[in-house]
Amino acid sequence: MITWFQLVVEICLGFWEHMVQLVYPPLAKSLVGEVVLITGAGHGIGRELALQCARLGAKVVCWDINAQTAQETAQRVNEEWAVNATHVDTPIRAWSFQCDVSKREEVNKVADETRLKVGEITVLINNAGIMPAKPMLKFEPHEIERLFDVNVFSQYWTIMQFMPGMIKRDHGHVVSMCSVAGITGTPYLVPYCSSKFAIKGLMDGLFLEMRQDMKESRVRLTTVHPFTINTGLAVDPMTRFPKLIPIHEASECAQQVIDGFRRNYEEVFVPKILGPVFRLGKCLPRRVQTALADFLNCGVGYNK
Ligand SMILES: NC(=O)c1ccc[n+]([C@@H]2O[C@H](COP(=O)([O-])OP(=O)(O)OC[C@H]3O[C@@H](n4cnc5c(N)ncnc54)[C@H](O)[C@@H]3O)[C@@H](O)[C@H]2O)c1
């Protein structure tokens, strides 16, 4: 508990820090020597995250339900590493493992294999996700359950595997791929939105719990909220003003994610403009919010 005086001081410092960071962002930490595990690294944003983290000096561990695509990502990283490294101490920079992250037992087993083969994970990027799109009442119950298994429970299982080691070593970072669909609802993505709201709750709650119980901890958390990214995950994505709210390529998204977590930001929006837009938008009356949404005309279609 804090006093009235401390509250006023905290509010002033909070605003001051925010303003200063807009002009002078925190320095980006190095990834050299880090071991970054990326779930869903076989395609899209996950693959780009693997390639770019490796270029910044990290070892990368590629998990995917699809063994072949995970292996392809690791191979691309290793090929780049072999060509570009000046001191090739080891030809291996990336490892791949097949893992269906929705299955707790499988996550536990593959986590043990990973530690044995590669070592302790210092950065966990929970990226694997699925996005089935259709009107809410057309979903089968098993599809909704699967979506929560892949998008939500998987992130609990990996965090429970790797965060205790980070806390013990007082070094580590957990990055979670959420979505703007974890901040606002979207037609045809009702189960997806609720899964991403659950991720927002997981990361927000964990952040506040750590702040309360582990004040001095140097383990960091980052939640990422991308708008639509051109990976094929979203069906028929729309944006009326692509200059203002662009549909980024996976490489651009990965670059912004990495830049954000290297600066220890708690939240990253891709594109950045959506951060203030959503924060301010939430204060508006519902009718104004929906009018703005109609005007901006962002959304997705679905396979009929
Ligand atoms: N693409 C977008 O428009 C967008 C927007 C906002 C948020 N996101 C989020 O970003 C993340 C990555 O999206 P993407 O567009 O790169 O997707 P993608 O479909 O291109 O790649 C996802 C990868 O995850 C893997 N995967 C799926 N289920 C898995 C499971 N059970 N276990 C392990 N791996 C599994 C897939 O095989 C695939 O390689 C997702 O969490 C998604 O919700 C994407």
PDB file of C-alpha atoms and ligand atoms in Angstrom, residues 39-47 49 63-66 69-70 73 97-103 106 126-131 146 149-151 154-155 176-181 192 195-196 224-234 237 247-248 250 253 270 300, ligand 1:
ATOM      1  CA  THR A  39       6.998 -21.922 -30.903  1.00  0.00           C
ATOM      2  CA  GLY A  40       5.398 -22.113 -34.331  1.00  0.00           C
ATOM      3  CA  ALA A  41       8.777 -21.330 -35.920  1.00  0.00           C
ATOM      4  CA  GLY A  42       8.010 -23.267 -39.090  1.00  0.00           C
ATOM      5  CA  HIS A  43       6.129 -20.486 -40.853  1.00  0.00           C
ATOM      6  CA  GLY A  44       5.176 -16.801 -40.905  1.00  0.00           C
ATOM      7  CA  ILE A  45       6.186 -14.541 -38.031  1.00  0.00           C
ATOM      8  CA  GLY A  46       7.800 -17.423 -36.107  1.00  0.00           C
ATOM      9  CA  ARG A  47      10.173 -18.242 -38.953  1.00  0.00           C
ATOM     10  CA  LEU A  49      11.698 -14.274 -35.576  1.00  0.00           C
ATOM     11  CA  TRP A  63       9.461 -25.751 -32.230  1.00  0.00           C
ATOM     12  CA  ASP A  64       6.581 -26.509 -34.548  1.00  0.00           C
ATOM     13  CA  ILE A  65       3.850 -29.098 -34.890  1.00  0.00           C
ATOM     14  CA  ASN A  66       5.209 -29.547 -38.413  1.00  0.00           C
ATOM     15  CA  THR A  69       8.909 -26.716 -41.676  1.00  0.00           C
ATOM     16  CA  ALA A  70      10.623 -26.360 -38.279  1.00  0.00           C
ATOM     17  CA  THR A  73      13.695 -22.810 -40.587  1.00  0.00           C
ATOM     18  CA  PHE A  97      12.005 -30.043 -32.597  1.00  0.00           C
ATOM     19  CA  GLN A  98       8.568 -31.291 -33.473  1.00  0.00           C
ATOM     20  CA  CYS A  99       6.141 -30.316 -30.741  1.00  0.00           C
ATOM     21  CA  ASP A 100       2.395 -29.882 -30.618  1.00  0.00           C
ATOM     22  CA  VAL A 101       2.363 -27.173 -27.968  1.00  0.00           C
ATOM     23  CA  SER A 102      -1.307 -27.761 -27.209  1.00  0.00           C
ATOM     24  CA  LYS A 103      -0.357 -31.076 -25.542  1.00  0.00           C
ATOM     25  CA  GLU A 106       4.466 -33.360 -25.224  1.00  0.00           C
ATOM     26  CA  ASN A 126       5.126 -18.086 -27.433  1.00  0.00           C
ATOM     27  CA  ASN A 127       4.130 -17.565 -31.045  1.00  0.00           C
ATOM     28  CA  ALA A 128       2.257 -20.674 -32.273  1.00  0.00           C
ATOM     29  CA  GLY A 129      -1.373 -19.932 -32.982  1.00  0.00           C
ATOM     30  CA  ILE A 130      -4.340 -20.737 -35.207  1.00  0.00           C
ATOM     31  CA  MET A 131      -7.122 -18.464 -36.444  1.00  0.00           C
ATOM     32  CA  ARG A 146      -8.758 -26.923 -30.037  1.00  0.00           C
ATOM     33  CA  ASP A 149      -5.602 -25.630 -26.456  1.00  0.00           C
ATOM     34  CA  VAL A 150      -3.312 -24.166 -29.139  1.00  0.00           C
ATOM     35  CA  ASN A 151      -3.642 -20.434 -28.479  1.00  0.00           C
ATOM     36  CA  SER A 154       0.060 -24.010 -24.744  1.00  0.00           C
ATOM     37  CA  GLN A 155       1.407 -20.723 -23.385  1.00  0.00           C
ATOM     38  CA  SER A 176       3.760 -13.671 -25.982  1.00  0.00           C
ATOM     39  CA  MET A 177       2.171 -13.202 -29.398  1.00  0.00           C
ATOM     40  CA  CYS A 178      -1.268 -11.861 -28.604  1.00  0.00           C
ATOM     41  CA  SER A 179      -3.103  -9.719 -31.183  1.00  0.00           C
ATOM     42  CA  VAL A 180      -5.150  -6.552 -31.512  1.00  0.00           C
ATOM     43  CA  ALA A 181      -7.921  -9.173 -31.303  1.00  0.00           C
ATOM     44  CA  TYR A 192      -9.943 -16.378 -31.591  1.00  0.00           C
ATOM     45  CA  SER A 195      -8.389 -16.787 -26.769  1.00  0.00           C
ATOM     46  CA  LYS A 196      -6.282 -13.660 -27.285  1.00  0.00           C
ATOM     47  CA  VAL A 224       2.711  -8.320 -28.663  1.00  0.00           C
ATOM     48  CA  HIS A 225      -0.443  -7.052 -30.373  1.00  0.00           C
ATOM     49  CA  PRO A 226      -0.083  -7.261 -34.153  1.00  0.00           C
ATOM     50  CA  PHE A 227      -2.781  -6.069 -36.531  1.00  0.00           C
ATOM     51  CA  THR A 228      -3.074  -8.283 -39.636  1.00  0.00           C
ATOM     52  CA  ILE A 229       0.241  -9.640 -40.912  1.00  0.00           C
ATOM     53  CA  ASN A 230       0.626 -11.049 -44.399  1.00  0.00           C
ATOM     54  CA  THR A 231       1.256 -14.717 -43.542  1.00  0.00           C
ATOM     55  CA  GLY A 232      -1.952 -16.277 -44.841  1.00  0.00           C
ATOM     56  CA  LEU A 233      -3.294 -16.825 -41.308  1.00  0.00           C
ATOM     57  CA  ALA A 234      -6.095 -14.249 -41.704  1.00  0.00           C
ATOM     58  CA  PRO A 237      -7.896  -9.160 -44.416  1.00  0.00           C
ATOM     59  CA  ILE A 247      -0.818  -4.986 -43.365  1.00  0.00           C
ATOM     60  CA  HIS A 248       2.835  -5.690 -42.638  1.00  0.00           C
ATOM     61  CA  ALA A 250       6.123 -11.103 -41.395  1.00  0.00           C
ATOM     62  CA  CYS A 253       6.478  -7.608 -37.782  1.00  0.00           C
ATOM     63  CA  VAL A 270       2.424  -3.638 -34.737  1.00  0.00           C
ATOM     64  CA  VAL A 300     -11.275 -10.309 -41.906  1.00  0.00           C
TER      65      VAL A 300
HETATM   66  N1  LIG B   1      -0.891 -13.175 -39.145  1.00  0.00           N
HETATM   67  C1  LIG B   1      -1.659 -12.323 -38.515  1.00  0.00           C
HETATM   68  O1  LIG B   1      -2.426 -11.561 -39.116  1.00  0.00           O
HETATM   69  C2  LIG B   1      -1.600 -12.213 -37.001  1.00  0.00           C
HETATM   70  C3  LIG B   1      -2.176 -11.081 -36.385  1.00  0.00           C
HETATM   71  C4  LIG B   1      -2.145 -10.994 -35.004  1.00  0.00           C
HETATM   72  C5  LIG B   1      -1.552 -11.984 -34.256  1.00  0.00           C
HETATM   73  N2  LIG B   1      -1.002 -13.077 -34.879  1.00  0.00           N
HETATM   74  C6  LIG B   1      -0.442 -14.130 -34.046  1.00  0.00           C
HETATM   75  O2  LIG B   1       0.915 -14.332 -34.379  1.00  0.00           O
HETATM   76  C7  LIG B   1       1.245 -15.706 -34.217  1.00  0.00           C
HETATM   77  C8  LIG B   1       1.903 -16.249 -35.484  1.00  0.00           C
HETATM   78  O3  LIG B   1       1.012 -16.053 -36.563  1.00  0.00           O
HETATM   79  P1  LIG B   1       1.440 -16.308 -38.083  1.00  0.00           P
HETATM   80  O4  LIG B   1       0.641 -15.380 -38.902  1.00  0.00           O
HETATM   81  O5  LIG B   1       2.907 -16.316 -38.219  1.00  0.00           O
HETATM   82  O6  LIG B   1       0.863 -17.777 -38.289  1.00  0.00           O
HETATM   83  P2  LIG B   1       1.309 -18.904 -39.346  1.00  0.00           P
HETATM   84  O7  LIG B   1       0.111 -19.733 -39.598  1.00  0.00           O
HETATM   85  O8  LIG B   1       2.016 -18.297 -40.498  1.00  0.00           O
HETATM   86  O9  LIG B   1       2.377 -19.748 -38.501  1.00  0.00           O
HETATM   87  C9  LIG B   1       1.986 -20.386 -37.323  1.00  0.00           C
HETATM   88  C10 LIG B   1       2.921 -21.545 -37.077  1.00  0.00           C
HETATM   89  O10 LIG B   1       2.461 -22.191 -35.871  1.00  0.00           O
HETATM   90  C11 LIG B   1       2.473 -23.582 -36.077  1.00  0.00           C
HETATM   91  N3  LIG B   1       1.508 -24.246 -35.186  1.00  0.00           N
HETATM   92  C12 LIG B   1       0.161 -24.266 -35.305  1.00  0.00           C
HETATM   93  N4  LIG B   1      -0.365 -25.023 -34.340  1.00  0.00           N
HETATM   94  C13 LIG B   1       0.671 -25.488 -33.599  1.00  0.00           C
HETATM   95  C14 LIG B   1       0.767 -26.340 -32.474  1.00  0.00           C
HETATM   96  N5  LIG B   1      -0.319 -26.889 -31.919  1.00  0.00           N
HETATM   97  N6  LIG B   1       1.981 -26.612 -31.971  1.00  0.00           N
HETATM   98  C15 LIG B   1       3.097 -26.088 -32.552  1.00  0.00           C
HETATM   99  N7  LIG B   1       3.075 -25.296 -33.618  1.00  0.00           N
HETATM  100  C16 LIG B   1       1.862 -24.995 -34.134  1.00  0.00           C
HETATM  101  C17 LIG B   1       2.129 -23.773 -37.560  1.00  0.00           C
HETATM  102  O11 LIG B   1       2.550 -25.042 -38.033  1.00  0.00           O
HETATM  103  C18 LIG B   1       2.869 -22.604 -38.185  1.00  0.00           C
HETATM  104  O12 LIG B   1       4.186 -22.968 -38.555  1.00  0.00           O
HETATM  105  C19 LIG B   1      -0.058 -16.411 -33.835  1.00  0.00           C
HETATM  106  O13 LIG B   1      -0.104 -16.568 -32.439  1.00  0.00           O
HETATM  107  C20 LIG B   1      -1.124 -15.453 -34.298  1.00  0.00           C
HETATM  108  O14 LIG B   1      -2.306 -15.590 -33.539  1.00  0.00           O
HETATM  109  C21 LIG B   1      -0.999 -13.193 -36.234  1.00  0.00           C
END
